[in-house]
XYZ file of C-alpha atoms in Angstrom:
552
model
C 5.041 -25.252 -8.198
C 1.904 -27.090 -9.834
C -1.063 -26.697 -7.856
C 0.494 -22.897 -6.214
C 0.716 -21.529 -10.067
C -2.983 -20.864 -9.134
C -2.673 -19.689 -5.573
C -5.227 -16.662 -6.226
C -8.110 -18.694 -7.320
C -9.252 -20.342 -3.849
C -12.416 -20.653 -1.791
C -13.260 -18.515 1.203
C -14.453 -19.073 4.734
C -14.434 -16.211 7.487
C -11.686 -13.942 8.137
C -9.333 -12.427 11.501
C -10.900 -9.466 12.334
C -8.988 -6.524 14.148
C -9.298 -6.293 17.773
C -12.123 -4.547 19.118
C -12.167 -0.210 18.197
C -10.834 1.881 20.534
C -12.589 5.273 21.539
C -9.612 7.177 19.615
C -10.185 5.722 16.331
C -10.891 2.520 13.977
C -8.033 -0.389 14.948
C -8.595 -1.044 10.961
C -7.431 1.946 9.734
C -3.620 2.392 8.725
C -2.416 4.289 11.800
C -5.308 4.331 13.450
C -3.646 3.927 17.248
C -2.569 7.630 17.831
C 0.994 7.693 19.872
C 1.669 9.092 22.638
C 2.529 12.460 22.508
C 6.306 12.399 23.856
C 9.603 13.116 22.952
C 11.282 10.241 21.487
C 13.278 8.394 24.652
C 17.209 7.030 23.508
C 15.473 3.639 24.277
C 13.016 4.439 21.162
C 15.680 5.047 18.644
C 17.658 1.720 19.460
C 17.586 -0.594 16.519
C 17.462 -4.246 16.831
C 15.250 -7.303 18.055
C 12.347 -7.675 18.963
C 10.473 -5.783 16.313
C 6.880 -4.647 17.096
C 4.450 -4.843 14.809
C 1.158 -1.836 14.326
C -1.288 -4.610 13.860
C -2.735 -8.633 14.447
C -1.269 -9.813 10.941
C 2.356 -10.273 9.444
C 2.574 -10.657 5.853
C 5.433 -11.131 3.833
C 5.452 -8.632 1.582
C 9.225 -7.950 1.486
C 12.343 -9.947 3.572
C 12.114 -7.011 6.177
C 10.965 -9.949 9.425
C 12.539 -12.725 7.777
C 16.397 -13.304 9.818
C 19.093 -13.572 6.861
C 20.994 -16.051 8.617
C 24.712 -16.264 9.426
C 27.273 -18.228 8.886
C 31.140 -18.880 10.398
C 34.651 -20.077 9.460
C 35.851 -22.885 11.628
C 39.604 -24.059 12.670
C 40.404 -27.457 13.173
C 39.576 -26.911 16.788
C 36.399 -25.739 15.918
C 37.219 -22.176 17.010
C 35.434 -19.084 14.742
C 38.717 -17.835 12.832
C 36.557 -15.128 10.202
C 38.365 -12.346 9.435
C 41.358 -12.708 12.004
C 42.484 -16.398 11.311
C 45.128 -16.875 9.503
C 44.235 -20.177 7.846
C 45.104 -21.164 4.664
C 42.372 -21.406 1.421
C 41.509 -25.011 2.764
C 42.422 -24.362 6.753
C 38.848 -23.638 7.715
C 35.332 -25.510 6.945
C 32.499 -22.967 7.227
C 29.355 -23.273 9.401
C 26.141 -22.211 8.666
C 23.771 -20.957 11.069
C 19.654 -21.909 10.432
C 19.516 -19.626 7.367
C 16.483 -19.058 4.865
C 16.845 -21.432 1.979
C 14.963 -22.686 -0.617
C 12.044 -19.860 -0.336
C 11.400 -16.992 -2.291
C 8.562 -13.926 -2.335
C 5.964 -13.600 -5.188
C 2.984 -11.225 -5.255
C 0.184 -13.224 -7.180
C -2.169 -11.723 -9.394
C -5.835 -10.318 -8.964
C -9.015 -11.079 -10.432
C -11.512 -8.910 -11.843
C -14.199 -9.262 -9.267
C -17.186 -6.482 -10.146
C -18.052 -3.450 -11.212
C -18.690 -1.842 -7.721
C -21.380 1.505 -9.128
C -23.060 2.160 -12.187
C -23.933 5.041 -13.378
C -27.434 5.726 -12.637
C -28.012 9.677 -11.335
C -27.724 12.693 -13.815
C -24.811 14.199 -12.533
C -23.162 10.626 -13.504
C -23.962 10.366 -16.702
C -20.199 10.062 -18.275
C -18.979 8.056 -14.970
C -18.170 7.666 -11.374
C -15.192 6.744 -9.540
C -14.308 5.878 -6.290
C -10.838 7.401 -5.274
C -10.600 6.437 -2.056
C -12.399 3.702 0.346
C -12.292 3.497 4.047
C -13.721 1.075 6.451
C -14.216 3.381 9.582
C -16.455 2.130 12.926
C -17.139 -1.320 10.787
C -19.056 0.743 7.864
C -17.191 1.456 4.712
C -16.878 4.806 3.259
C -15.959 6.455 -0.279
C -15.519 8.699 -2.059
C -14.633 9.760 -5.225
C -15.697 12.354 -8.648
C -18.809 11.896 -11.392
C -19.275 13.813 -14.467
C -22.410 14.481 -16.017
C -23.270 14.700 -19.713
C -21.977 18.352 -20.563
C -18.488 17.154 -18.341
C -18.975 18.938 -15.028
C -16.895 16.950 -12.494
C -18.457 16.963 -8.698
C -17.333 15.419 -5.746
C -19.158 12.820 -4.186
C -19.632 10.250 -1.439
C -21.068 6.471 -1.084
C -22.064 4.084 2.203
C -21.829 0.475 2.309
C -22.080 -1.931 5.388
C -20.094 -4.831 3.349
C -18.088 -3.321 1.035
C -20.252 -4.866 -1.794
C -23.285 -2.514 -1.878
C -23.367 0.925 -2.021
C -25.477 3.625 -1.514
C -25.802 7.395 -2.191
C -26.267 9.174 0.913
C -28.420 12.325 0.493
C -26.309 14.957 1.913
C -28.537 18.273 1.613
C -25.466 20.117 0.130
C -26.487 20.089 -3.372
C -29.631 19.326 -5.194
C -30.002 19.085 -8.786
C -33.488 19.513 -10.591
C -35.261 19.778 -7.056
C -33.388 16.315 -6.071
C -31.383 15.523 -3.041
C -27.996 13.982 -4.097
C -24.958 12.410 -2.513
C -22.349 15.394 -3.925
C -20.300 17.229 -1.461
C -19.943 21.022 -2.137
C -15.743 20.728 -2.355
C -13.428 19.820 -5.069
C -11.866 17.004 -2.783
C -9.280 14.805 -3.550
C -8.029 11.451 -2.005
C -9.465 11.172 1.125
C -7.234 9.561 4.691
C -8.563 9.300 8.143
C -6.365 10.702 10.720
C -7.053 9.141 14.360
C -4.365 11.165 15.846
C -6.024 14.234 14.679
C -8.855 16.236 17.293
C -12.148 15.482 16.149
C -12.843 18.718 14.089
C -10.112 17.704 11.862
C -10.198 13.887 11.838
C -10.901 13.389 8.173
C -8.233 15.066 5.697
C -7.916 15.432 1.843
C -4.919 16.001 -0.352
C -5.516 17.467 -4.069
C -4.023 19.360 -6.963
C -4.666 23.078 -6.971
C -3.180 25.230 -9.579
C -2.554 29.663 -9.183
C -2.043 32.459 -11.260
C 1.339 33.267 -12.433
C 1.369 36.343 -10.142
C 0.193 33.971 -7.184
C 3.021 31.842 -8.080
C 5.759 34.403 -8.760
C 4.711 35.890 -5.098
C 5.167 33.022 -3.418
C 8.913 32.184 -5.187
C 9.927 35.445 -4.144
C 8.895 34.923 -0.702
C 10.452 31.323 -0.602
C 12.246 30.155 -3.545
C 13.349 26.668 -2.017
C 10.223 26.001 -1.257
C 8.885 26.047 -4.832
C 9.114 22.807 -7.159
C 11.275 24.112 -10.099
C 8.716 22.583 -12.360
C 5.732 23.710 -10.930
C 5.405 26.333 -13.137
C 3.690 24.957 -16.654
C 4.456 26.939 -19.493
C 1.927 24.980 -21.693
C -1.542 25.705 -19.322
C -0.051 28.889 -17.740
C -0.446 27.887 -14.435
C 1.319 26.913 -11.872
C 0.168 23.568 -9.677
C 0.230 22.866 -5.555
C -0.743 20.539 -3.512
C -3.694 21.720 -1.104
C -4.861 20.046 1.884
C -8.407 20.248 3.631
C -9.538 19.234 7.113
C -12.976 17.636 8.199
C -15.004 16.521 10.998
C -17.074 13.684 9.630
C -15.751 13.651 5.693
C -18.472 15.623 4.472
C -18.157 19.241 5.078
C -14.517 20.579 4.469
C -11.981 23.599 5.536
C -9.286 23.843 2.968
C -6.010 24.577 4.079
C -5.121 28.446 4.065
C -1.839 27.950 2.461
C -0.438 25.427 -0.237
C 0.763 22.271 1.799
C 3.684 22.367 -1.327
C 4.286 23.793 -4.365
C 5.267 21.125 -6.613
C 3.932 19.815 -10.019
C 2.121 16.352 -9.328
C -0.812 16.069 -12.035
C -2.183 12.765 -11.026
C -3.239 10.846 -8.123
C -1.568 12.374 -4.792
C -2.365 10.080 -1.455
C -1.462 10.826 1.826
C -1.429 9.794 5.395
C -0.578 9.538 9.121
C 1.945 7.513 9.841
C 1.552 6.535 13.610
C 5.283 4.815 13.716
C 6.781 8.200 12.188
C 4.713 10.452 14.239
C 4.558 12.040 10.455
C 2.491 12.869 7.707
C 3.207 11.434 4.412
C 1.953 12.289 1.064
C 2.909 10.460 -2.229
C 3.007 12.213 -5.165
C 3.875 12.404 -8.965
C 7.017 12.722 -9.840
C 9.496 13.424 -12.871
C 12.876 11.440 -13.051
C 14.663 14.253 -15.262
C 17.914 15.640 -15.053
C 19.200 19.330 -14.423
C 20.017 21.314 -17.879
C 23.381 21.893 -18.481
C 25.178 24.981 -17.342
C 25.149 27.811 -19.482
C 21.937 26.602 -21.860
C 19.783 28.542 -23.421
C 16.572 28.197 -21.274
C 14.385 27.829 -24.664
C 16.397 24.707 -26.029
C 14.343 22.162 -23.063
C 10.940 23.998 -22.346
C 9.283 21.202 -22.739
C 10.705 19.180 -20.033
C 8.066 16.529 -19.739
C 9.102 15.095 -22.794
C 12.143 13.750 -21.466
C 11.251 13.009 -18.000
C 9.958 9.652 -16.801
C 7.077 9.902 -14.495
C 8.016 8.769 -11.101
C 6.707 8.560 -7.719
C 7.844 10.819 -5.015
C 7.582 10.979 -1.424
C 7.162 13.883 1.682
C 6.860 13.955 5.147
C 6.127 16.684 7.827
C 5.452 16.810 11.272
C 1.882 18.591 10.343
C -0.506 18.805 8.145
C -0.095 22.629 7.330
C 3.901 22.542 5.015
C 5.589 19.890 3.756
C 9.262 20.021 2.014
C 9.219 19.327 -1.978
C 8.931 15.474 -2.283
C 11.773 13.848 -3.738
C 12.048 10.438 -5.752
C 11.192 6.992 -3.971
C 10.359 4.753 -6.771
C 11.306 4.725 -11.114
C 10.125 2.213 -13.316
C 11.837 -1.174 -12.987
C 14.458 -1.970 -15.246
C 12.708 -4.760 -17.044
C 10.350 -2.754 -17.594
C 10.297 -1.198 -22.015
C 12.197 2.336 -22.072
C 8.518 3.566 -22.977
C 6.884 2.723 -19.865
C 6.059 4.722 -16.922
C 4.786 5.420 -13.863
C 1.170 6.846 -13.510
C -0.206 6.452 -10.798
C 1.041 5.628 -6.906
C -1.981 4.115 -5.200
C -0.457 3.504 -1.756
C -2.181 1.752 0.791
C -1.563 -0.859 3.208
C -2.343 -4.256 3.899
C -5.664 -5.000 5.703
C -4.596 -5.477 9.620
C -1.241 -4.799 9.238
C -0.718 -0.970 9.078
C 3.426 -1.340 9.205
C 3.289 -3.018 6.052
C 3.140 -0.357 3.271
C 2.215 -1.567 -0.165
C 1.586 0.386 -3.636
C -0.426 -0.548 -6.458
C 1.603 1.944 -9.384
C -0.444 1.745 -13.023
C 1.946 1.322 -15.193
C 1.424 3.513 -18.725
C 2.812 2.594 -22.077
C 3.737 5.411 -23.888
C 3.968 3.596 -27.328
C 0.170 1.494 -26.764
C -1.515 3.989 -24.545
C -2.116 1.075 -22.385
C -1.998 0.155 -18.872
C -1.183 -2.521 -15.962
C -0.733 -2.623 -12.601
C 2.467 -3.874 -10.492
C 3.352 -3.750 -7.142
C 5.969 -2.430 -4.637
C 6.231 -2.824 -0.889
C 8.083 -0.485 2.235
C 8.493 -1.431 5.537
C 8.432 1.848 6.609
C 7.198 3.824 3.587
C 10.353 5.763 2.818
C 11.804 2.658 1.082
C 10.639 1.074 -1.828
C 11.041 -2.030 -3.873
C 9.197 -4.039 -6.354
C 7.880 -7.698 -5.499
C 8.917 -10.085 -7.862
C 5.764 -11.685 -9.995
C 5.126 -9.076 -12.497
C 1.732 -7.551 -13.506
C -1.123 -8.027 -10.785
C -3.782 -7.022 -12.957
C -4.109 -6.338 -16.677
C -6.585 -3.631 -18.600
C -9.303 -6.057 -19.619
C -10.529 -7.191 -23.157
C -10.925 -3.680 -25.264
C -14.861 -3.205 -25.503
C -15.091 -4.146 -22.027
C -16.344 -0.836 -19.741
C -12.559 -0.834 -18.390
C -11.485 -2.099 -21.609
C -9.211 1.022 -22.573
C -6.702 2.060 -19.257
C -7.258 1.015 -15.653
C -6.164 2.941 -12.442
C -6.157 1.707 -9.151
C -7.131 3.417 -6.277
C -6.671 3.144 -1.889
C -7.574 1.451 0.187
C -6.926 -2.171 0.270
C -10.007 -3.110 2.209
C -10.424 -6.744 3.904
C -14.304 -8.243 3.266
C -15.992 -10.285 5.576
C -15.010 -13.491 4.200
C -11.550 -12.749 4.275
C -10.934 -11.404 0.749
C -9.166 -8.422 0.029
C -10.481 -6.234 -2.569
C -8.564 -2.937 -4.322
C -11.190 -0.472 -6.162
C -10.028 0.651 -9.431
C -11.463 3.505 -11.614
C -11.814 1.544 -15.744
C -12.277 3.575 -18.468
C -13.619 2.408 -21.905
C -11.027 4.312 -24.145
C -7.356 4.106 -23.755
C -5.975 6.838 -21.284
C -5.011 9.565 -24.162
C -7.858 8.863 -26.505
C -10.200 11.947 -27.295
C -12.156 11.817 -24.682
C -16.040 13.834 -25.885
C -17.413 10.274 -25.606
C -15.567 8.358 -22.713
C -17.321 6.855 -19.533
C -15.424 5.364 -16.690
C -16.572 3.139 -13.798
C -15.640 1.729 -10.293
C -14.695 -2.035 -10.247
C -12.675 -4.348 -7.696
C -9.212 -6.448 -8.143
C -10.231 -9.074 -5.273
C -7.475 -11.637 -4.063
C -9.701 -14.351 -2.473
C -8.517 -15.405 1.227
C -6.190 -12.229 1.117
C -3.443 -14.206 -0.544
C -1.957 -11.137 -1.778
C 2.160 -12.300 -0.936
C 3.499 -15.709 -1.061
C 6.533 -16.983 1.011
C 6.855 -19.670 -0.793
C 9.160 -23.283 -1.319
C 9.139 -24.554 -4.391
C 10.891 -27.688 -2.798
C 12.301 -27.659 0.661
C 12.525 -24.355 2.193
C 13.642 -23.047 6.014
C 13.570 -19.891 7.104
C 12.546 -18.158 10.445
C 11.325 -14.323 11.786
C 13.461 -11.676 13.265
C 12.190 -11.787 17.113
C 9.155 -10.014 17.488
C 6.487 -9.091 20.237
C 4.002 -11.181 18.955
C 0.240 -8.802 19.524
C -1.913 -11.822 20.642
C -0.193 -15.747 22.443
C -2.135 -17.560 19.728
C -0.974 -18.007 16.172
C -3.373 -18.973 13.220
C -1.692 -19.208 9.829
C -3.019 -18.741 5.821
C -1.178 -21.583 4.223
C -1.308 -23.455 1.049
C 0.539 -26.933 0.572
C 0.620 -29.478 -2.731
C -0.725 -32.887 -1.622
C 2.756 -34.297 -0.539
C 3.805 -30.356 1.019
C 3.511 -29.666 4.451
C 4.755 -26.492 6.684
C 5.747 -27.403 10.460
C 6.761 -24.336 13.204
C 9.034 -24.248 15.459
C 9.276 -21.303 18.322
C 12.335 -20.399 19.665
C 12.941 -17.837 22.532
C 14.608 -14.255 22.016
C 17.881 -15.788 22.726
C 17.411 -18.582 20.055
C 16.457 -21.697 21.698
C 13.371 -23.752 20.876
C 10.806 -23.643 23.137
C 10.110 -26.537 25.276
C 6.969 -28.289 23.575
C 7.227 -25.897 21.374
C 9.421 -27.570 18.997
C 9.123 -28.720 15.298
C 8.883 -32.213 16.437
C 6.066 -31.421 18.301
C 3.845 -29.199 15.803
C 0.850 -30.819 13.886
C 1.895 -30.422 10.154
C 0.238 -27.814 8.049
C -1.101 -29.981 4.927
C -3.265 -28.633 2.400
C -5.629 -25.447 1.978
C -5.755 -23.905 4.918
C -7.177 -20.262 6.258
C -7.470 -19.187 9.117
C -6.008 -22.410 10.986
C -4.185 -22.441 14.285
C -1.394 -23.692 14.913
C -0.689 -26.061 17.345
C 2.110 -28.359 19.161
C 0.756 -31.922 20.734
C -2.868 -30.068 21.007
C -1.604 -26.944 22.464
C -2.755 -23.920 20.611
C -0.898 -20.701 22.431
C 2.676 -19.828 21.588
C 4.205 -20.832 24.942
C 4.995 -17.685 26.614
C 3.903 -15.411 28.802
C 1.825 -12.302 27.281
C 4.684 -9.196 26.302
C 7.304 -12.033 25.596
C 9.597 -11.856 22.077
C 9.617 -14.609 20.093
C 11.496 -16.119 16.697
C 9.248 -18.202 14.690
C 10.836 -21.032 12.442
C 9.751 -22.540 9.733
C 10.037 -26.077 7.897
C 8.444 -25.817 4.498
C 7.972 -28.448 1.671
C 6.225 -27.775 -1.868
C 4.409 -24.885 0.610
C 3.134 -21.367 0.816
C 2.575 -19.339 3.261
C 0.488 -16.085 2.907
C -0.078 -14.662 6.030
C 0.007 -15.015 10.018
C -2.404 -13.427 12.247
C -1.650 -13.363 15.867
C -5.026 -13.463 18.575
C-alpha cells in the first residue's frame, strides 16, 4: 500500500463533535440516549434494512454495514435458473450483483503519546492509574487506584477540561497529614455512566469482592446455579464476586447489598448500559477449561488454573442488582503461541459511535512475562471477532516507566483535534516480577485523526453500506488516498437506484489526506433526501482508505 503502511502517523486539524447534550445525559457517552421505556413492538424485533445507527459516526470496524453482495445464474434467455434450473455445468453464465471487491479491514497501530500523571502526592508514591476515563457535560473524568510507599491502595479521582491535563480535585473525604486529597473513601472499581439511570444512581462501579468460606457456602446452598463453580479458591481461601455500587455524581458511593454474581474474575471487570439492549453488560475474566472427567478423584485437578486459558466472558441483565454467570465470548486467536493469553478485556467503544463495540484485550505471555495489546470488535457486544492487523501497541523498551507489562484501560476518548486517545496503566517490571519495588503510571495510545479502522483498497476496490437512516443529510468523510488514489460516492435509494445528481459521475473525487471533508456531487453538499430517508452509500475506491464517516 506504500504511503497507507503509515496511515497512523498523520497531522490533525479539528474534529466532528456530537450533537448538542441532551438534559438526560452526555450524547458522548456510550448509551447515553436512554430508551423509551416500552415493551418491545413486533415492528422492533424485525430484522433487515435500514439499520439505525446510536450515534453521528460509522466506522468500519467489522463487515457488519458493509452489503456482501449477490450474485445469479443466468439461462440463455437471461432468466435466474439458481437452484431450480436444470442447466447443464456450462448452461448458465453467472451474474454478479455490485459486490465488495478488492477491499479489506485492518486496525492500525497506536503510538505512545504521554505519560498522562506522575506521581507527585504521598499516597502515590509507588504509582497511579487511571482505570477508567469519561468525558461527561464536555469535562473529562477519571478515575482510578494509587499506592503509597508501605503499599496501601486508595481509590481516587482526577478532572481535566482537555483530556491532556489533569488535576486532583480535593474531595474532603480523606486527608492525609492534615492535607486535603483527591481519594474517595470506597474501594471502587471501573467506573460507567448510566444516563438511563435516575439521578441518585447515575454513576455505577463494577469490582472484585471476595467472602468467607461460610459466606460462600451460604449462598451455594441457597442458590447453587447461581454460583461460578470456580469461584471458590482453594489457594487464598476465599471465594470472589462481582459487586456493584451506585452514585450520584461519582464521588460518594452505595454498594450493592447483594453480590451482582458470584463468579471468579481476578482482573479488570467493565461494565455498561447498553441503550440498544435495554441491558446491562459486564465483561469479565474468564477461564477456557474443560469439565473433569466423571468419576475423578476431586484432588487429581485442584489446581485448575493451570490448565485453563484466561478468557473473556460476557453477562447481561435487565438491572443492575443480579446478573447470570457470564459465559465465554472471546479465546485467544489461533495464531496466537499456545502460551499466550488473555488478560485483560478493556471494552469500550468508539468515540461518537456507541453501536460500535470495540476491545482493547492485553495479551500475556506466559513463557516472557510480557505483554501486547490486540483488538476485537462487536456490533452488538455479544459477538466478538478479532480485526485483522495484529498488535496495536507493544510494551515499550525495558527501562522505560512502562517498560515491563502494559494494560489498557476504557474509555476510548475523542480530543479536540480529532485524535483518539486509550489510557493505559505501564508498569516498570514485567507483570509477575516481585513486586517490593515496582511503580506503575498512566500513559496514552493516541491514533492521530481517529484513524483507528481502515477500509481499505490496496488497488481497485467497490463496495457499498447496508441501507441505513443516515443521523444528519450531510456526509463528511476521513479518507486517505496515494497520489494517483482517489475514492468517489455514489448514493443510491433504499430500493437500490442511484440518486439523481447523486451519482458517481457526479461526485468530486476524494484525493489525498483528507479529515473531516464533505462530500459533495457538482457542489452540492447534502445527501439528496429528505430528513428520516434510508439510504445505501457506494463506494469507488483506488489505492484508498477510508477511516471513518460522520453524518451532520
Amino acid at each position: 500500500m506504500g504511503k497507507l503502511n503509515s496511515l497512523a502517523v498523520v497531522g490533525v486539524l479539528l474534529c466532528i463533535w456530537a450533537a448538542p447534550l441532551s438534559g438526560q445525559g452526555p450524547a458522548n457517552i456510550p448509551g447515553a440516549v436512554p430508551p423509551p421505556a416500552m415493551e418491545a413492538s413486533h415492528d422492533e424485533l424485525r430484522t433487515s434494512e435500514p439499520y439505525a445507527l446510536a450515534g453521528h459516526r460509522l466506522v468500519f470496524s467489522s463487515w457488519y454495514f458493509v452489503r456482501p453482495g449477490t450474485f445469479g445464474w443466468l439461462n440463455a434467455r437471461g432468466e435466474n435458473v439458481a437452484v431450480g434450473g436444470s442447466e447443464g455445468p456450462w448452461g448458465a453464465n453467472i451474474s454478479k450483483s455490485a459486490g465488495p471487491h478488492g477491499v479489506r479491514l485492518r486496525v492500525l497501530p497506536g503510538e505512545r503519546f504521554q505519560r498522562t500523571l506522575k506521581s507527585e502526592m504521598p499516597w502515590e508514591a509507588k504509582g497511579l492509574s487511571m482505570s477508567s476515563v469519561l468525558q461527561v457535560d464536555g469535562r473529562y473524568r477519571a478515575w482510578g487506584h494509587c499506592q503509597d510507599a508501605q503499599g496501601k491502595k486508595h481509590f481516587c479521582t482526577f478532572e481535566s477540561a482537555d483530556g491532556l491535563t489533569w488535576t486532583r480535585p480535593s474531595l474532603g473525604q480523606i486527608k492525609i497529614d492534615g492535607r486535603d486529597t483527591n481519594l474517595i473513601d470506597f474501594n471502587g472499581g471501573t467506573v460507567f455512566y448510566d444516563a438511563a439511570a435516575p439521578p441518585e444512581e447515575r454513576y455505577k462501579c463494577v469490582e472484585l469482592n471476595d467472602m468467607s468460606r461460610e459466606t460462600f457456602e451460604a449462598y451455594r446452598a441457597k442458590q447453587p446455579d447461581a454460583v461460578g463453580p470456580r469461584a471458590w479458591r482453594e489457594d487464598v481461601g476465599v471465594a470472589f464476586y462481582i459487586a456493584g455500587a451506585v452514585s450520584p455524581d461519582g464521588l460518594t458511593w452505595t454498594p450493592r447489598p447483594e453480590p451482582l454474581a458470584i463468579e471468579h474474575s481476578d482482573t479488570q471487570i467493565t461494565a455498561y448500559y447498553d441503550a440498544q439492549l435495554r441491558k446491562y453488560v459486564i465483561y469479565t475474566r474468564q477461564w477456557m477449561v474443560g469439565p473433569q472427567a466423571p468419576g475423578s478423584d476431586p484432588s487429581w485437578g485442584r489446581i485448575w488454573y493451570n490448565i485453563g486459558r484466561r478468557s473473556i466472558g460476557r453477562t447481561e441483565s435487565d438491572n443492575f442488582d443480579t446478573f447470570p454467570l457470564s459465559q465465554i465470548i472471546l479465546v485467544p486467536p489461533l495464531e496466537l503461541p499456545p502460551s499466550e493469553v488473555l488478560y485483560t478485556n478493556c471494552r469500550t467503544s468508539v468515540p461518537g459511535a456507541p453501536d460500535h463495540h470495540v476491545m482493547f484485550p492485553a495479551v500475556w505471555s506466559m513463557r516472557t512475562d510480557d505483554t501486547h495489546i490486540r483488538v476485537a470488535s462487536s456490533h452488538d457486544g455479544r459477538v466478538w471477532t478479532w480485526v485483522p492487523g495484529g498488535s496495536v501497541f507493544e510494551t515499550p523498551a525495558f527501562g522505560e516507566w512502562d517498560g515491563g507489562c502494559v494494560f489498557t484501560n476504557p474509555n476510548l476518548i475523542e480530543l479536540a483535534d480529532g485524535s483518539f486517545v486509550l489510557p493505559y496503566t505501564g508498569y516498570e517490571f514485567p507483570h509477575k516480577y516481585p513486586r517490593g519495588n515496582w511503580s506503575f503510571g498512566s500513559g496514552y495510545i493516541r491514533w492521530p485523526k481517529g484513524r483507528l479502522f481502515a477500509l481499505e483498497s490496496p488497488e481497485e476496490g467497490v463496495f457499498e453500506t447496508v441501507g441505513i437512516m443516515p443521523p444528519g443529510r450531510k456526509l463528511r468523510i476521513n479518507a486517505l488516498t496515494e497520489r494517483a488514489g482517489s475514492i468517489v460516492v455514489e448514493v443510491a435509494n433504499i430500493h437500490n437506484d442511484p440518486l439523481d445528481n447523486r451519482r458517481f459521475e457526479q461526485c468530486e473525487p476524494i484525493r489525498g489526506d483528507r479529515f473531516d471533508h464533505p462530500v459533495t456531487w457538482q457542489g452540492q453538499d447534502d445527501l439528496g433526501v429528505p430528513e428520516n430517508t434510508p439510504v445505501i452509500l457506494r463506494f469507488r475506491m483506488d489505492h484508498a482508505a477510508i477511516f471513518a464517516l460522520d453524518f451532520e
